[in-house]
Short mmCIF file of C-alpha atoms in Angstrom, two decimals:
data_model
loop_
_atom_site.label_atom_id
_atom_site.label_comp_id
_atom_site.label_asym_id
_atom_site.label_seq_id
_atom_site.Cartn_x
_atom_site.Cartn_y
_atom_site.Cartn_z
CA MET A 118 77.83 99.95 77.84
CA ASP A 119 77.63 96.71 76.18
CA VAL A 120 75.09 96.88 73.23
CA SER A 121 73.99 93.38 74.09
CA ASN A 122 72.59 94.95 77.37
CA LEU A 123 70.05 96.18 75.28
CA LEU A 124 68.70 92.91 74.78
CA SER A 125 69.26 91.56 78.18
CA ALA A 126 65.93 91.57 80.57
CA GLU A 127 67.85 91.84 83.75
CA TRP A 128 70.25 94.49 82.75
CA TRP A 129 67.06 96.70 81.94
CA ILE A 130 65.42 95.99 85.15
CA VAL A 131 68.31 96.03 87.26
CA THR A 132 69.46 99.78 85.84
CA PHE A 133 66.16 101.39 85.59
CA GLY A 134 63.65 99.50 87.61
CA LEU A 135 59.89 99.81 87.37
CA ILE A 136 59.94 102.65 85.38
CA GLY A 137 62.17 101.33 82.85
CA ILE A 138 60.20 97.87 82.62
CA LEU A 139 56.78 100.00 81.95
CA THR A 140 58.62 102.54 79.32
CA ILE A 141 60.01 99.26 77.54
CA ILE A 142 56.49 97.74 77.43
CA PHE A 143 55.34 100.99 76.14
CA ALA A 144 57.85 101.58 73.42
CA GLU A 145 57.86 98.02 72.40
CA THR A 146 54.16 98.03 71.36
CA GLY A 147 53.86 101.52 70.33
CA LEU A 148 57.12 102.71 68.78
CA LEU A 149 58.68 100.96 65.83
CA ILE A 150 62.14 101.69 66.94
CA GLY A 151 61.10 99.49 70.14
CA PHE A 152 60.66 95.95 68.61
CA PHE A 153 64.08 94.62 69.40
CA LEU A 154 63.53 95.41 72.96
CA PRO A 155 63.14 91.98 75.20
CA GLY A 156 59.30 92.22 75.98
CA ASP A 157 58.41 88.46 76.75
CA SER A 158 61.70 87.74 78.89
CA LEU A 159 61.52 91.19 80.44
CA LEU A 160 58.10 90.64 81.79
CA VAL A 161 58.92 87.29 83.72
CA VAL A 162 61.94 88.27 85.03
CA ALA A 163 59.78 91.26 86.25
CA GLY A 164 57.69 88.93 87.68
CA MET A 165 60.33 86.95 89.05
CA GLY A 166 61.48 90.42 90.72
CA ALA A 167 58.63 90.95 92.75
CA SER A 168 59.72 87.92 94.73
CA ALA A 169 61.67 88.63 97.26
CA GLN A 170 64.15 86.00 97.11
CA VAL A 171 65.02 87.01 93.31
CA ALA A 172 65.00 90.44 94.16
CA SER A 173 67.94 90.35 96.40
CA ALA A 174 69.90 87.87 94.54
CA VAL A 175 69.75 90.22 91.25
CA GLY A 176 70.57 93.45 93.38
CA LEU A 177 67.22 95.20 93.90
CA ASP A 178 66.77 97.02 96.99
CA THR A 179 63.16 95.89 97.64
CA PRO A 180 61.03 93.57 95.37
CA PHE A 181 58.54 95.45 92.73
CA PRO A 182 54.97 95.63 93.72
CA LEU A 183 53.12 92.91 92.08
CA GLY A 184 49.82 94.68 92.08
CA LEU A 185 51.66 97.77 90.43
CA LEU A 186 53.22 95.64 87.91
CA LEU A 187 49.80 93.73 87.11
CA VAL A 188 47.89 96.95 86.45
CA GLY A 189 51.12 99.42 85.09
CA ALA A 190 51.89 96.71 82.66
CA PRO A 191 48.70 96.15 80.78
CA VAL A 192 48.12 99.81 80.84
CA CYS A 193 51.25 100.62 79.15
CA ALA A 194 50.80 97.66 76.69
CA ILE A 195 47.77 98.79 75.71
CA ALA A 196 48.29 102.39 75.30
CA GLY A 197 51.41 101.49 73.40
CA ALA A 198 49.60 99.44 70.66
CA GLN A 199 46.96 102.17 70.43
CA LEU A 200 49.40 104.80 69.59
CA GLY A 201 50.66 102.41 67.10
CA HIS A 202 47.59 101.93 65.68
CA TYR A 203 46.74 105.48 65.56
CA ILE A 204 50.11 106.17 63.97
CA GLY A 205 49.18 103.77 60.98
CA ALA A 206 46.07 105.24 60.69
CA LYS A 207 47.37 108.61 60.28
CA ALA A 208 50.38 107.80 58.37
CA GLY A 209 49.05 105.00 56.21
CA PRO A 210 51.34 103.43 53.55
CA ARG A 211 53.86 106.40 53.78
CA LEU A 212 54.97 105.07 57.09
CA PHE A 213 56.17 101.64 55.56
CA ALA A 214 57.70 103.12 52.55
CA ARG A 215 60.86 103.68 54.09
CA PRO A 216 64.17 102.02 52.71
CA GLU A 217 65.59 99.13 53.97
CA SER A 218 67.96 99.61 56.84
CA LYS A 219 69.53 97.11 59.37
CA LEU A 220 66.88 97.62 61.88
CA PHE A 221 63.76 98.28 59.74
CA LYS A 222 62.82 95.67 56.96
CA GLN A 223 59.75 95.36 54.92
CA GLU A 224 59.56 91.78 55.87
CA TYR A 225 58.60 92.84 59.29
CA VAL A 226 55.51 94.81 57.85
CA GLU A 227 54.82 91.76 55.52
CA LYS A 228 54.88 89.47 58.43
CA ALA A 229 52.40 91.42 60.47
CA GLN A 230 50.19 92.19 57.71
CA HIS A 231 50.39 88.02 57.04
CA TYR A 232 49.42 87.29 60.45
CA PHE A 233 46.21 90.20 59.84
CA GLU A 234 44.98 88.28 56.99
CA LYS A 235 45.50 85.25 57.65
CA PHE A 236 43.85 84.82 61.36
CA GLY A 237 41.71 87.85 61.01
CA PRO A 238 41.94 91.23 62.94
CA GLU A 239 40.45 90.28 66.09
CA LYS A 240 42.73 87.10 66.63
CA ALA A 241 45.59 88.63 65.06
CA VAL A 242 45.42 91.75 67.31
CA VAL A 243 45.69 89.25 70.61
CA LEU A 244 47.87 86.49 68.85
CA ALA A 245 50.48 89.18 67.96
CA ARG A 246 51.14 90.04 71.41
CA PHE A 247 53.06 86.72 71.94
CA ILE A 248 55.16 87.05 69.07
CA PRO A 249 58.02 89.37 68.77
CA ILE A 250 58.48 92.03 66.28
CA VAL A 251 54.86 90.91 65.03
CA ARG A 252 53.38 92.71 68.26
CA THR A 253 55.27 96.10 67.22
CA PHE A 254 54.27 96.20 63.66
CA LEU A 255 50.71 94.65 63.50
CA ASN A 256 49.42 97.71 65.22
CA PRO A 257 50.27 100.45 63.02
CA VAL A 258 49.47 97.87 60.03
CA ALA A 259 45.75 97.55 61.63
CA GLY A 260 45.49 100.99 61.58
CA MET A 261 46.73 101.29 57.91
CA LEU A 262 44.33 98.75 56.68
CA GLY A 263 41.29 100.71 58.59
CA MET A 264 40.83 98.45 61.36
CA ASP A 265 37.94 100.53 63.56
CA ARG A 266 39.45 102.11 66.41
CA ARG A 267 36.64 101.03 69.09
CA ARG A 268 37.29 97.41 67.81
CA PHE A 269 40.90 97.65 67.96
CA LEU A 270 40.75 98.88 71.54
CA LEU A 271 38.51 95.69 72.74
CA TRP A 272 41.13 93.42 71.45
CA ASN A 273 43.99 95.37 72.08
CA ILE A 274 42.87 95.19 76.00
CA ILE A 275 42.36 91.60 75.76
CA GLY A 276 45.32 90.80 74.44
CA GLY A 277 47.68 93.29 76.44
CA VAL A 278 46.08 91.74 79.63
CA LEU A 279 46.56 88.11 78.66
CA TRP A 280 50.18 89.06 77.75
CA THR A 281 51.27 91.29 80.22
CA ASP A 282 49.59 89.63 83.38
CA GLY A 283 50.12 86.14 82.11
CA LEU A 284 54.09 86.35 81.97
CA LEU A 285 54.31 88.35 85.25
CA LEU A 286 52.49 85.95 86.88
CA PHE A 287 54.49 82.92 85.62
CA GLY A 288 57.21 85.09 86.64
CA TYR A 289 56.29 85.17 89.97
CA PHE A 290 54.84 81.95 90.60
CA ILE A 291 58.68 80.42 89.42
CA GLY A 292 60.32 82.78 91.39
CA SER A 293 58.65 82.49 94.73
CA LYS A 294 58.26 78.38 94.40
CA ILE A 295 61.62 77.32 92.72
CA PRO A 296 64.66 77.61 94.90
CA ASN A 297 67.55 79.75 93.79
CA VAL A 298 66.06 80.22 90.43
CA ASP A 299 67.64 83.37 90.14
CA ARG A 300 70.79 81.18 88.64
CA TYR A 301 68.50 80.60 85.63
CA ILE A 302 67.67 84.09 84.82
CA LEU A 303 69.85 84.21 81.47
CA PRO A 304 69.12 80.66 80.10
CA GLY A 305 65.56 80.94 81.06
CA ALA A 306 65.26 84.06 78.94
CA ALA A 307 66.96 82.46 76.28
CA VAL A 308 64.48 79.71 76.06
CA ILE A 309 61.40 82.10 76.37
CA ILE A 310 62.90 84.16 73.25
CA LEU A 311 63.56 80.95 71.49
CA LEU A 312 59.68 79.84 72.19
CA SER A 313 58.44 83.12 71.15
CA VAL A 314 60.24 83.23 67.69
CA ILE A 315 59.19 79.86 66.61
CA PRO A 316 56.18 80.64 64.96
CA ILE A 317 58.16 83.22 62.84
CA ILE A 318 60.85 80.73 61.95
CA ARG A 319 57.76 78.51 61.08
CA GLU A 320 56.36 80.92 58.83
CA ILE A 321 59.56 81.84 57.16
CA MET A 322 60.23 78.11 56.43
CA LYS A 323 56.81 77.33 54.93
CA ASN A 324 57.23 80.82 52.81
CA ARG A 325 60.38 79.31 51.64
CA LYS A 326 59.21 76.26 50.93
CA ALA A 327 56.10 77.49 48.67
CA ALA A 328 58.59 80.23 46.65
CA ALA A 329 60.74 76.95 45.62
CA PRO A 330 60.54 75.96 42.07
CA ALA A 331 58.54 72.74 41.44
CA PRO A 332 60.27 69.69 40.60
CA ASP A 333 60.90 68.97 36.96
CA PRO A 334 57.60 66.75 36.43
CA LYS A 335 59.33 65.02 33.23
CA GLY A 336 60.88 62.00 34.26
CA LYS A 337 63.21 59.44 32.72
CA HIS A 338 60.56 58.32 30.28
CA HIS A 339 59.92 61.80 28.91
CA ARG A 340 63.25 62.93 28.57
CA GLU A 341 63.83 59.66 26.56
CA ALA A 342 60.70 60.29 24.27
CA ALA A 343 61.91 63.62 23.59
CA GLY A 344 65.08 62.32 22.45
CA SER A 345 64.08 59.67 19.94
#
């Protein structure tokens, strides 16, 4: 297996089918090791796979049942996030005290905590659904910071339904309406990934700019005065 396949939504869907889709949605939102999985593009391509036109083009025997996707995907996303919250509440800071590695980096946790503090708990839980990596780490961070389990569940449900069903319906719509859309699955997935990481890129650039040393306030006049 080519390691690059792990980032390909089409590969996951054709290889593992509906069960694979639901498992990945759960893992990406509930297990820290699932942050690299292609959640956004997976949902869009899965929605496209509910269209008979796209299903046959990508090698599926039958289209995915759209109704089952619209129910199963949010259930798995909500259950995964709730598990993440539980792990964070139980393990606390010890969970994030692990050393740096190629996959796990403290900056992921810090970014999730940044969104939690910037937008407030409720908005952060919903908005994080649409931001890769952040949607994985924010759930245990919310638990670690003591967000009430019932309050988290309410906003978890809202965010989970908006994220999964919104992207599934978008994929189904374009799969049904655009001729030969299967030709654009790979570039389309790349665009989705790019758009979803833009908020992270913007925050990184803002943080670097804020951390940059301030320019020397002393101009030529001050230097000449100092030398005289």
